PDB file of C-alpha atoms in Angstrom:
ATOM      1  CA  MET A   1     -44.689 -41.012 -44.229  1.00 94.00           C
ATOM      2  CA  TRP A   2     -43.774 -41.159 -47.580  1.00 96.00           C
ATOM      3  CA  LEU A   3     -40.383 -39.991 -46.920  1.00 97.00           C
ATOM      4  CA  SER A   4     -39.946 -42.492 -43.874  1.00 95.00           C
ATOM      5  CA  GLU A   5     -41.097 -45.314 -45.896  1.00 93.00           C
ATOM      6  CA  VAL A   6     -38.691 -44.569 -48.870  1.00 94.00           C
ATOM      7  CA  MET A   7     -35.594 -44.411 -46.526  1.00 95.00           C
ATOM      8  CA  LEU A   8     -36.271 -47.248 -44.342  1.00 92.00           C
ATOM      9  CA  GLN A   9     -36.248 -49.624 -47.347  1.00 87.00           C
ATOM     10  CA  GLN A  10     -33.195 -51.409 -46.819  1.00 83.00           C
ATOM     11  CA  THR A  11     -31.806 -49.310 -43.935  1.00 85.00           C
ATOM     12  CA  THR A  12     -32.312 -49.758 -40.130  1.00 86.00           C
ATOM     13  CA  VAL A  13     -34.232 -47.723 -38.133  1.00 89.00           C
ATOM     14  CA  ALA A  14     -31.609 -46.626 -36.092  1.00 91.00           C
ATOM     15  CA  MET A  15     -29.982 -44.983 -39.125  1.00 92.00           C
ATOM     16  CA  VAL A  16     -33.025 -43.583 -40.069  1.00 95.00           C
ATOM     17  CA  ILE A  17     -34.276 -41.619 -37.256  1.00 96.00           C
ATOM     18  CA  PRO A  18     -31.583 -38.678 -37.007  1.00 96.00           C
ATOM     19  CA  ARG A  19     -31.291 -38.503 -41.371  1.00 95.00           C
ATOM     20  CA  PHE A  20     -34.763 -38.668 -41.511  1.00 97.00           C
ATOM     21  CA  ARG A  21     -35.123 -35.406 -38.829  1.00 97.00           C
ATOM     22  CA  ARG A  22     -32.068 -33.664 -40.406  1.00 96.00           C
ATOM     23  CA  PHE A  23     -33.683 -34.150 -43.817  1.00 97.00           C
ATOM     24  CA  LEU A  24     -37.228 -32.752 -43.113  1.00 97.00           C
ATOM     25  CA  GLU A  25     -34.995 -29.717 -41.274  1.00 98.00           C
ATOM     26  CA  ARG A  26     -33.398 -29.009 -44.651  1.00 97.00           C
ATOM     27  CA  TRP A  27     -36.552 -29.514 -47.066  1.00 98.00           C
ATOM     28  CA  PRO A  28     -39.464 -28.998 -44.522  1.00 97.00           C
ATOM     29  CA  THR A  29     -41.924 -28.891 -47.542  1.00 97.00           C
ATOM     30  CA  ILE A  30     -42.581 -31.172 -50.668  1.00 96.00           C
ATOM     31  CA  GLU A  31     -42.074 -27.646 -52.740  1.00 97.00           C
ATOM     32  CA  ALA A  32     -38.867 -27.153 -50.726  1.00 98.00           C
ATOM     33  CA  LEU A  33     -37.534 -30.610 -51.747  1.00 98.00           C
ATOM     34  CA  ALA A  34     -38.560 -30.520 -55.723  1.00 98.00           C
ATOM     35  CA  ALA A  35     -37.025 -26.951 -56.531  1.00 98.00           C
ATOM     36  CA  ALA A  36     -33.427 -28.694 -54.451  1.00 97.00           C
ATOM     37  CA  PRO A  37     -30.645 -29.044 -56.547  1.00 96.00           C
ATOM     38  CA  PRO A  38     -30.151 -33.360 -57.329  1.00 94.00           C
ATOM     39  CA  GLU A  39     -26.704 -33.027 -55.824  1.00 93.00           C
ATOM     40  CA  GLU A  40     -27.475 -31.678 -52.767  1.00 95.00           C
ATOM     41  CA  VAL A  41     -30.172 -33.844 -52.039  1.00 96.00           C
ATOM     42  CA  LEU A  42     -27.911 -36.575 -53.361  1.00 94.00           C
ATOM     43  CA  SER A  43     -25.115 -35.462 -50.593  1.00 93.00           C
ATOM     44  CA  GLU A  44     -27.422 -35.486 -47.975  1.00 95.00           C
ATOM     45  CA  TRP A  45     -28.724 -39.236 -48.632  1.00 94.00           C
ATOM     46  CA  ALA A  46     -24.772 -40.259 -48.645  1.00 92.00           C
ATOM     47  CA  GLY A  47     -24.652 -43.607 -46.558  1.00 88.00           C
ATOM     48  CA  LEU A  48     -27.802 -44.454 -46.632  1.00 91.00           C
ATOM     49  CA  GLY A  49     -27.161 -46.608 -49.471  1.00 88.00           C
ATOM     50  CA  TYR A  50     -29.507 -47.753 -52.427  1.00 88.00           C
ATOM     51  CA  TYR A  51     -29.346 -44.219 -54.167  1.00 91.00           C
ATOM     52  CA  ALA A  52     -31.841 -44.704 -56.733  1.00 91.00           C
ATOM     53  CA  ARG A  53     -34.290 -44.055 -54.017  1.00 93.00           C
ATOM     54  CA  ALA A  54     -32.837 -40.490 -53.464  1.00 94.00           C
ATOM     55  CA  ARG A  55     -32.981 -39.993 -57.247  1.00 94.00           C
ATOM     56  CA  ASN A  56     -36.777 -41.660 -57.287  1.00 95.00           C
ATOM     57  CA  LEU A  57     -37.167 -38.921 -54.326  1.00 96.00           C
ATOM     58  CA  ILE A  58     -36.312 -35.870 -56.451  1.00 97.00           C
ATOM     59  CA  ALA A  59     -38.563 -37.244 -59.281  1.00 97.00           C
ATOM     60  CA  CYS A  60     -41.344 -37.537 -57.076  1.00 98.00           C
ATOM     61  CA  ALA A  61     -41.192 -34.538 -55.075  1.00 98.00           C
ATOM     62  CA  ARG A  62     -41.360 -32.478 -58.767  1.00 98.00           C
ATOM     63  CA  GLU A  63     -44.331 -34.191 -59.707  1.00 98.00           C
ATOM     64  CA  VAL A  64     -46.507 -34.034 -56.350  1.00 98.00           C
ATOM     65  CA  ALA A  65     -45.378 -30.504 -56.338  1.00 98.00           C
ATOM     66  CA  ALA A  66     -46.855 -30.061 -59.724  1.00 97.00           C
ATOM     67  CA  LEU A  67     -49.943 -31.911 -59.193  1.00 97.00           C
ATOM     68  CA  GLY A  68     -50.513 -29.692 -55.854  1.00 96.00           C
ATOM     69  CA  ALA A  69     -50.593 -32.547 -53.251  1.00 96.00           C
ATOM     70  CA  PHE A  70     -50.135 -36.056 -53.034  1.00 96.00           C
ATOM     71  CA  PRO A  71     -52.776 -38.374 -54.984  1.00 97.00           C
ATOM     72  CA  THR A  72     -54.598 -40.375 -51.727  1.00 97.00           C
ATOM     73  CA  SER A  73     -55.709 -43.617 -53.223  1.00 97.00           C
ATOM     74  CA  GLU A  74     -52.978 -46.595 -53.731  1.00 97.00           C
ATOM     75  CA  ALA A  75     -53.899 -46.687 -57.305  1.00 98.00           C
ATOM     76  CA  GLU A  76     -52.601 -42.980 -57.972  1.00 98.00           C
ATOM     77  CA  LEU A  77     -50.042 -43.019 -55.744  1.00 98.00           C
ATOM     78  CA  ARG A  78     -48.161 -46.122 -57.295  1.00 98.00           C
ATOM     79  CA  LYS A  79     -48.035 -43.815 -60.767  1.00 97.00           C
ATOM     80  CA  LEU A  80     -45.389 -41.945 -58.421  1.00 98.00           C
ATOM     81  CA  PRO A  81     -41.646 -42.567 -59.358  1.00 96.00           C
ATOM     82  CA  GLY A  82     -40.380 -44.878 -57.093  1.00 94.00           C
ATOM     83  CA  LEU A  83     -43.349 -45.856 -55.193  1.00 96.00           C
ATOM     84  CA  GLY A  84     -43.687 -49.636 -55.625  1.00 95.00           C
ATOM     85  CA  ALA A  85     -46.609 -51.881 -54.428  1.00 95.00           C
ATOM     86  CA  TYR A  86     -45.649 -52.134 -50.487  1.00 96.00           C
ATOM     87  CA  THR A  87     -44.527 -48.037 -50.166  1.00 96.00           C
ATOM     88  CA  ALA A  88     -48.258 -46.901 -52.124  1.00 97.00           C
ATOM     89  CA  ALA A  89     -50.100 -49.150 -50.145  1.00 98.00           C
ATOM     90  CA  ALA A  90     -48.467 -48.114 -46.489  1.00 97.00           C
ATOM     91  CA  ILE A  91     -49.104 -44.388 -47.746  1.00 97.00           C
ATOM     92  CA  ALA A  92     -52.586 -45.245 -48.779  1.00 98.00           C
ATOM     93  CA  ALA A  93     -53.653 -46.832 -45.687  1.00 98.00           C
ATOM     94  CA  ILE A  94     -51.797 -44.898 -42.867  1.00 97.00           C
ATOM     95  CA  ALA A  95     -51.864 -41.354 -44.234  1.00 97.00           C
ATOM     96  CA  PHE A  96     -54.870 -41.895 -45.704  1.00 97.00           C
ATOM     97  CA  GLY A  97     -57.219 -44.376 -44.174  1.00 97.00           C
ATOM     98  CA  GLU A  98     -57.626 -46.227 -47.472  1.00 97.00           C
ATOM     99  CA  ALA A  99     -58.423 -50.238 -46.684  1.00 97.00           C
ATOM    100  CA  ALA A 100     -55.127 -50.882 -48.618  1.00 98.00           C
ATOM    101  CA  THR A 101     -53.329 -54.155 -47.676  1.00 98.00           C
ATOM    102  CA  VAL A 102     -49.771 -53.612 -46.455  1.00 98.00           C
ATOM    103  CA  VAL A 103     -47.350 -56.524 -47.106  1.00 97.00           C
ATOM    104  CA  ASP A 104     -43.944 -56.106 -46.062  1.00 95.00           C
ATOM    105  CA  THR A 105     -41.471 -58.835 -45.293  1.00 94.00           C
ATOM    106  CA  ASN A 106     -42.543 -59.007 -41.565  1.00 96.00           C
ATOM    107  CA  VAL A 107     -45.829 -59.070 -42.996  1.00 98.00           C
ATOM    108  CA  GLU A 108     -45.139 -61.804 -45.346  1.00 97.00           C
ATOM    109  CA  ARG A 109     -43.538 -64.294 -42.303  1.00 98.00           C
ATOM    110  CA  VAL A 110     -46.342 -63.341 -40.113  1.00 98.00           C
ATOM    111  CA  ILE A 111     -48.837 -64.634 -42.490  1.00 98.00           C
ATOM    112  CA  ALA A 112     -46.822 -67.473 -44.016  1.00 98.00           C
ATOM    113  CA  ARG A 113     -46.353 -68.972 -40.493  1.00 98.00           C
ATOM    114  CA  LEU A 114     -50.185 -68.441 -39.383  1.00 98.00           C
ATOM    115  CA  HIS A 115     -51.366 -70.539 -42.520  1.00 98.00           C
ATOM    116  CA  ALA A 116     -47.799 -72.830 -42.377  1.00 98.00           C
ATOM    117  CA  ILE A 117     -46.872 -71.711 -45.954  1.00 97.00           C
ATOM    118  CA  GLU A 118     -43.572 -74.088 -46.367  1.00 94.00           C
ATOM    119  CA  ARG A 119     -42.892 -72.702 -49.626  1.00 95.00           C
ATOM    120  CA  PRO A 120     -40.038 -69.207 -49.841  1.00 95.00           C
ATOM    121  CA  SER A 121     -42.003 -65.951 -49.637  1.00 95.00           C
ATOM    122  CA  ALA A 122     -41.076 -65.218 -52.856  1.00 93.00           C
ATOM    123  CA  GLU A 123     -42.699 -68.027 -54.181  1.00 94.00           C
ATOM    124  CA  ALA A 124     -46.056 -67.369 -52.165  1.00 97.00           C
ATOM    125  CA  ARG A 125     -46.312 -63.790 -52.717  1.00 96.00           C
ATOM    126  CA  ALA A 126     -49.973 -64.241 -54.038  1.00 97.00           C
ATOM    127  CA  GLU A 127     -50.897 -66.785 -51.657  1.00 97.00           C
ATOM    128  CA  ILE A 128     -49.913 -64.625 -49.094  1.00 98.00           C
ATOM    129  CA  ARG A 129     -51.512 -61.324 -50.420  1.00 97.00           C
ATOM    130  CA  THR A 130     -54.928 -63.000 -50.918  1.00 98.00           C
ATOM    131  CA  TYR A 131     -54.433 -63.999 -47.153  1.00 98.00           C
ATOM    132  CA  ALA A 132     -53.462 -60.273 -46.295  1.00 98.00           C
ATOM    133  CA  GLU A 133     -56.323 -58.681 -47.921  1.00 97.00           C
ATOM    134  CA  ALA A 134     -58.828 -61.256 -46.126  1.00 97.00           C
ATOM    135  CA  LEU A 135     -57.278 -60.002 -42.729  1.00 96.00           C
ATOM    136  CA  THR A 136     -57.490 -56.167 -44.013  1.00 97.00           C
ATOM    137  CA  PRO A 137     -59.979 -54.109 -41.946  1.00 97.00           C
ATOM    138  CA  ALA A 138     -62.101 -51.473 -43.443  1.00 95.00           C
ATOM    139  CA  ASP A 139     -61.958 -49.337 -40.438  1.00 96.00           C
ATOM    140  CA  ARG A 140     -58.327 -47.909 -39.126  1.00 97.00           C
ATOM    141  CA  PRO A 141     -56.412 -49.648 -42.001  1.00 97.00           C
ATOM    142  CA  GLY A 142     -53.323 -47.882 -40.867  1.00 97.00           C
ATOM    143  CA  ASP A 143     -53.160 -49.210 -37.693  1.00 98.00           C
ATOM    144  CA  HIS A 144     -53.777 -52.376 -38.435  1.00 98.00           C
ATOM    145  CA  ALA A 145     -50.834 -52.391 -41.243  1.00 97.00           C
ATOM    146  CA  GLN A 146     -48.616 -50.989 -38.581  1.00 97.00           C
ATOM    147  CA  ALA A 147     -49.896 -53.655 -35.725  1.00 98.00           C
ATOM    148  CA  MET A 148     -49.136 -56.567 -38.650  1.00 98.00           C
ATOM    149  CA  MET A 149     -45.600 -54.829 -39.154  1.00 96.00           C
ATOM    150  CA  ASP A 150     -44.654 -54.351 -35.660  1.00 96.00           C
ATOM    151  CA  LEU A 151     -45.876 -58.029 -35.074  1.00 98.00           C
ATOM    152  CA  GLY A 152     -43.732 -59.685 -37.413  1.00 97.00           C
ATOM    153  CA  ALA A 153     -40.817 -56.960 -36.678  1.00 94.00           C
ATOM    154  CA  THR A 154     -41.019 -57.809 -32.305  1.00 95.00           C
ATOM    155  CA  ILE A 155     -42.479 -61.043 -31.930  1.00 98.00           C
ATOM    156  CA  CYS A 156     -42.833 -63.134 -34.966  1.00 98.00           C
ATOM    157  CA  ARG A 157     -39.037 -62.632 -35.542  1.00 97.00           C
ATOM    158  CA  PRO A 158     -37.385 -64.673 -38.366  1.00 96.00           C
ATOM    159  CA  LYS A 159     -35.217 -66.805 -35.264  1.00 95.00           C
ATOM    160  CA  LYS A 160     -36.751 -67.729 -31.852  1.00 96.00           C
ATOM    161  CA  PRO A 161     -40.201 -65.955 -32.122  1.00 97.00           C
ATOM    162  CA  ALA A 162     -41.944 -64.993 -28.662  1.00 98.00           C
ATOM    163  CA  CYS A 163     -44.959 -67.328 -30.030  1.00 97.00           C
ATOM    164  CA  PRO A 164     -46.499 -67.415 -26.287  1.00 96.00           C
ATOM    165  CA  ALA A 165     -46.912 -63.437 -26.373  1.00 97.00           C
ATOM    166  CA  CYS A 166     -48.398 -63.666 -29.838  1.00 97.00           C
ATOM    167  CA  PRO A 167     -51.992 -62.772 -30.236  1.00 97.00           C
ATOM    168  CA  LEU A 168     -52.568 -64.856 -32.916  1.00 97.00           C
ATOM    169  CA  ALA A 169     -50.782 -68.189 -31.426  1.00 97.00           C
ATOM    170  CA  ASP A 170     -54.395 -69.648 -30.734  1.00 97.00           C
ATOM    171  CA  ASP A 171     -54.638 -69.787 -34.851  1.00 97.00           C
ATOM    172  CA  CYS A 172     -51.320 -70.183 -35.790  1.00 98.00           C
ATOM    173  CA  LEU A 173     -50.584 -73.445 -38.059  1.00 98.00           C
ATOM    174  CA  ALA A 174     -46.828 -72.817 -37.445  1.00 98.00           C
ATOM    175  CA  PHE A 175     -46.815 -72.360 -33.782  1.00 98.00           C
ATOM    176  CA  ALA A 176     -49.452 -75.843 -33.464  1.00 97.00           C
ATOM    177  CA  SER A 177     -46.481 -77.460 -35.599  1.00 97.00           C
ATOM    178  CA  GLY A 178     -43.904 -77.104 -32.831  1.00 96.00           C
ATOM    179  CA  GLU A 179     -41.282 -75.684 -35.703  1.00 96.00           C
ATOM    180  CA  PRO A 180     -42.558 -72.147 -35.977  1.00 97.00           C
ATOM    181  CA  GLU A 181     -38.919 -71.071 -37.545  1.00 96.00           C
ATOM    182  CA  ARG A 182     -39.541 -73.724 -40.357  1.00 95.00           C
ATOM    183  CA  PHE A 183     -42.043 -71.363 -41.937  1.00 97.00           C
ATOM    184  CA  PRO A 184     -41.342 -69.854 -44.437  1.00 97.00           C
ATOM    185  CA  ALA A 185     -39.074 -72.184 -45.964  1.00 94.00           C
ATOM    186  CA  ARG A 186     -35.747 -69.956 -46.538  1.00 90.00           C
ATOM    187  CA  LYS A 187     -34.688 -69.012 -50.202  1.00 84.00           C
ATOM    188  CA  ALA A 188     -31.592 -70.599 -51.293  1.00 79.00           C
ATOM    189  CA  ARG A 189     -28.977 -68.085 -51.514  1.00 80.00           C
ATOM    190  CA  ARG A 190     -27.230 -67.262 -54.654  1.00 83.00           C
ATOM    191  CA  GLU A 191     -23.178 -66.622 -54.907  1.00 88.00           C
ATOM    192  CA  ARG A 192     -22.426 -63.140 -55.486  1.00 92.00           C
ATOM    193  CA  PRO A 193     -20.379 -62.729 -58.598  1.00 96.00           C
ATOM    194  CA  HIS A 194     -17.068 -60.486 -57.314  1.00 97.00           C
ATOM    195  CA  ARG A 195     -15.548 -57.602 -59.444  1.00 97.00           C
ATOM    196  CA  HIS A 196     -12.613 -55.099 -59.432  1.00 97.00           C
ATOM    197  CA  GLY A 197     -12.514 -51.644 -59.708  1.00 97.00           C
ATOM    198  CA  VAL A 198     -10.050 -48.619 -59.863  1.00 97.00           C
ATOM    199  CA  ALA A 199     -10.251 -45.429 -57.581  1.00 97.00           C
ATOM    200  CA  TYR A 200      -7.732 -42.456 -58.523  1.00 97.00           C
ATOM    201  CA  TRP A 201      -5.984 -41.125 -55.613  1.00 97.00           C
ATOM    202  CA  THR A 202      -4.758 -37.664 -56.515  1.00 97.00           C
ATOM    203  CA  GLU A 203      -4.000 -35.217 -53.776  1.00 95.00           C
ATOM    204  CA  ARG A 204      -2.998 -31.731 -53.789  1.00 95.00           C
ATOM    205  CA  ASP A 205      -2.130 -29.088 -50.777  1.00 95.00           C
ATOM    206  CA  GLY A 206      -4.107 -31.270 -48.579  1.00 94.00           C
ATOM    207  CA  ALA A 207      -7.348 -31.828 -50.682  1.00 96.00           C
ATOM    208  CA  VAL A 208      -8.450 -34.831 -53.020  1.00 97.00           C
ATOM    209  CA  TRP A 209      -9.658 -34.778 -56.749  1.00 97.00           C
ATOM    210  CA  LEU A 210     -13.149 -36.038 -57.080  1.00 97.00           C
ATOM    211  CA  VAL A 211     -15.600 -36.069 -59.689  1.00 96.00           C
ATOM    212  CA  ARG A 212     -19.595 -36.918 -59.930  1.00 94.00           C
ATOM    213  CA  ARG A 213     -20.814 -40.365 -61.043  1.00 93.00           C
ATOM    214  CA  PRO A 214     -22.762 -40.582 -64.181  1.00 90.00           C
ATOM    215  CA  ALA A 215     -26.613 -39.864 -63.355  1.00 86.00           C
ATOM    216  CA  LYS A 216     -27.757 -43.149 -64.013  1.00 87.00           C
ATOM    217  CA  GLY A 217     -26.694 -46.696 -62.725  1.00 88.00           C
ATOM    218  CA  LEU A 218     -25.279 -47.704 -59.388  1.00 91.00           C
ATOM    219  CA  LEU A 219     -24.419 -44.835 -57.262  1.00 93.00           C
ATOM    220  CA  GLY A 220     -25.502 -42.433 -59.925  1.00 91.00           C
ATOM    221  CA  GLY A 221     -24.743 -38.795 -59.082  1.00 91.00           C
ATOM    222  CA  MET A 222     -22.880 -39.279 -56.284  1.00 93.00           C
ATOM    223  CA  ALA A 223     -19.607 -38.068 -55.583  1.00 95.00           C
ATOM    224  CA  ALA A 224     -16.761 -40.355 -55.989  1.00 96.00           C
ATOM    225  CA  LEU A 225     -13.091 -40.679 -56.503  1.00 97.00           C
ATOM    226  CA  PRO A 226     -12.536 -41.104 -60.454  1.00 97.00           C
ATOM    227  CA  GLY A 227     -11.943 -44.365 -61.857  1.00 96.00           C
ATOM    228  CA  PRO A 228     -12.946 -46.524 -64.998  1.00 95.00           C
ATOM    229  CA  GLU A 229     -15.717 -49.028 -64.678  1.00 94.00           C
ATOM    230  CA  TRP A 230     -15.556 -51.981 -62.646  1.00 96.00           C
ATOM    231  CA  SER A 231     -15.006 -55.195 -63.896  1.00 96.00           C
ATOM    232  CA  ALA A 232     -14.352 -58.918 -63.656  1.00 96.00           C
ATOM    233  CA  GLU A 233     -10.621 -59.131 -64.276  1.00 96.00           C
ATOM    234  CA  ARG A 234      -8.323 -56.952 -61.876  1.00 95.00           C
ATOM    235  CA  SER A 235      -6.471 -54.271 -63.293  1.00 93.00           C
ATOM    236  CA  SER A 236      -2.857 -54.239 -63.782  1.00 94.00           C
ATOM    237  CA  ALA A 237      -1.975 -51.343 -62.376  1.00 93.00           C
ATOM    238  CA  ARG A 238      -0.328 -50.697 -58.898  1.00 94.00           C
ATOM    239  CA  SER A 239      -2.414 -50.060 -56.037  1.00 96.00           C
ATOM    240  CA  PHE A 240      -1.523 -49.080 -52.740  1.00 95.00           C
ATOM    241  CA  ALA A 241      -4.698 -49.720 -50.600  1.00 95.00           C
ATOM    242  CA  THR A 242      -7.890 -51.925 -51.530  1.00 96.00           C
ATOM    243  CA  VAL A 243     -11.429 -51.504 -50.221  1.00 97.00           C
ATOM    244  CA  HIS A 244     -13.593 -54.816 -49.862  1.00 97.00           C
ATOM    245  CA  HIS A 245     -17.276 -53.757 -50.341  1.00 96.00           C
ATOM    246  CA  GLY A 246     -20.466 -55.985 -50.939  1.00 94.00           C
ATOM    247  CA  PHE A 247     -23.506 -54.729 -52.906  1.00 93.00           C
ATOM    248  CA  THR A 248     -26.647 -56.539 -53.165  1.00 88.00           C
ATOM    249  CA  HIS A 249     -25.582 -58.421 -56.168  1.00 92.00           C
ATOM    250  CA  PHE A 250     -22.198 -58.271 -56.110  1.00 96.00           C
ATOM    251  CA  THR A 251     -19.235 -57.686 -54.143  1.00 96.00           C
ATOM    252  CA  LEU A 252     -15.840 -55.286 -55.109  1.00 97.00           C
ATOM    253  CA  ASP A 253     -12.539 -54.698 -54.604  1.00 97.00           C
ATOM    254  CA  LEU A 254     -11.512 -51.393 -55.016  1.00 97.00           C
ATOM    255  CA  HIS A 255      -7.977 -50.587 -55.791  1.00 97.00           C
ATOM    256  CA  LEU A 256      -6.539 -47.188 -54.707  1.00 97.00           C
ATOM    257  CA  VAL A 257      -4.199 -46.157 -57.338  1.00 96.00           C
ATOM    258  CA  GLU A 258      -2.284 -42.741 -57.274  1.00 95.00           C
ATOM    259  CA  ARG A 259      -2.280 -40.235 -59.935  1.00 95.00           C
ATOM    260  CA  ALA A 260      -0.297 -37.563 -60.701  1.00 94.00           C
ATOM    261  CA  GLU A 261      -2.675 -35.381 -62.518  1.00 95.00           C
ATOM    262  CA  PRO A 262      -6.799 -35.411 -62.369  1.00 95.00           C
ATOM    263  CA  ALA A 263      -8.538 -37.832 -64.224  1.00 93.00           C
ATOM    264  CA  GLY A 264     -12.253 -38.234 -64.706  1.00 81.00           C
ATOM    265  CA  GLY A 265     -13.534 -34.692 -66.572  1.00 79.00           C
ATOM    266  CA  ASP A 266     -14.814 -32.390 -64.201  1.00 89.00           C
ATOM    267  CA  GLY A 267     -14.435 -32.533 -60.865  1.00 95.00           C
ATOM    268  CA  TRP A 268     -12.805 -30.227 -57.652  1.00 96.00           C
ATOM    269  CA  TRP A 269     -10.681 -30.338 -54.850  1.00 97.00           C
ATOM    270  CA  GLN A 270     -11.990 -31.441 -52.055  1.00 97.00           C
ATOM    271  CA  PRO A 271      -9.832 -30.575 -48.669  1.00 96.00           C
ATOM    272  CA  LEU A 272      -9.365 -33.672 -46.761  1.00 95.00           C
ATOM    273  CA  ASP A 273     -10.068 -32.054 -43.617  1.00 95.00           C
ATOM    274  CA  ARG A 274     -13.563 -31.366 -45.036  1.00 95.00           C
ATOM    275  CA  ILE A 275     -14.023 -34.665 -46.661  1.00 95.00           C
ATOM    276  CA  GLY A 276     -17.317 -35.601 -44.608  1.00 92.00           C
ATOM    277  CA  GLU A 277     -18.939 -32.653 -46.641  1.00 92.00           C
ATOM    278  CA  ALA A 278     -18.995 -34.158 -50.083  1.00 94.00           C
ATOM    279  CA  GLY A 279     -21.437 -36.503 -49.578  1.00 93.00           C
ATOM    280  CA  LEU A 280     -19.664 -39.513 -50.297  1.00 95.00           C
ATOM    281  CA  PRO A 281     -21.515 -42.824 -50.587  1.00 94.00           C
ATOM    282  CA  THR A 282     -19.830 -45.564 -48.171  1.00 94.00           C
ATOM    283  CA  LEU A 283     -17.603 -46.976 -50.593  1.00 96.00           C
ATOM    284  CA  TYR A 284     -16.289 -44.227 -51.561  1.00 97.00           C
ATOM    285  CA  ARG A 285     -16.195 -42.695 -48.238  1.00 96.00           C
ATOM    286  CA  ARG A 286     -14.004 -46.110 -46.609  1.00 96.00           C
ATOM    287  CA  ALA A 287     -11.662 -45.649 -49.548  1.00 97.00           C
ATOM    288  CA  VAL A 288     -10.985 -42.055 -49.223  1.00 97.00           C
ATOM    289  CA  GLU A 289     -10.131 -43.025 -45.251  1.00 96.00           C
ATOM    290  CA  ALA A 290      -8.068 -46.175 -46.354  1.00 96.00           C
ATOM    291  CA  GLY A 291      -6.207 -43.383 -48.987  1.00 94.00           C
ATOM    292  CA  ILE A 292      -5.593 -40.811 -45.777  1.00 93.00           C
ATOM    293  CA  ALA A 293      -4.455 -43.861 -43.891  1.00 93.00           C
ATOM    294  CA  GLU A 294      -2.366 -44.919 -46.317  1.00 89.00           C
ATOM    295  CA  GLU A 295      -0.671 -41.709 -46.926  1.00 78.00           C
ATOM    296  CA  THR A 296      -0.129 -40.685 -42.666  1.00 77.00           C
ATOM    297  CA  LEU A 297       1.445 -44.298 -42.811  1.00 76.00           C
ATOM    298  CA  ALA A 298       4.110 -43.691 -45.332  1.00 70.00           C
ATOM    299  CA  ALA A 299       4.417 -39.625 -44.143  1.00 64.00           C
TER     300      ALA A 299
END
């Protein structure tokens, strides 16, 4: 439950299923995961995004291994690294049968429509939680939590909700209004700032020079092409390829610049025909693919 909930944060079910199975095959117990080298876990996580989750996963595994078992209450689960209100409640309810109220974005939408809450969910979370708590049963709270989440994911969808098929339709104020999609109101989108970065491309004997990013910060601990910090200003260095990438809070143009000698301190030569084994996050995997493509065209 813990692993699946962490993996499913901001990642699609279709992508998670095969990765979840592979992860469990490699580290079948909490003790095995706790003993794993962090770089191996981060490499296995590559492509799932939001890499702070992987770092918290390692820290949590080590703490649980030291405790001897997972805590069984929502309050104690909240004390573990990386377990926020939703994840702790989901594990407590589904794995341990505690009458914890589980509220994800799907549940927020169901509750907001049921009570015709017009404000954006982010502004009405306290009110939504109060209503959700009133619905949470003492009996089979895990089944209730999963039913509510699935209701929001499959019936009470953001667009074109299947209201006639909804078991809550008779009591739903949004359905009664005739405009269920109006609830809850959408939060106004802020324009994301744009940044530029440089990635040094040093190729030798069919291999490219890679480094590991600092443990803290964005893409912390992940394999990467070396380069300076990203900034709002574009570097004057001449690039031969550019990769555009969107993060949650900003967009980035990563410019590939050829360099004769390796940069970035400690690193390693990664054979290009085994680049898939490097554990590159999506940004740098795409950058390497762009570098290979440009080198091929030049040849």
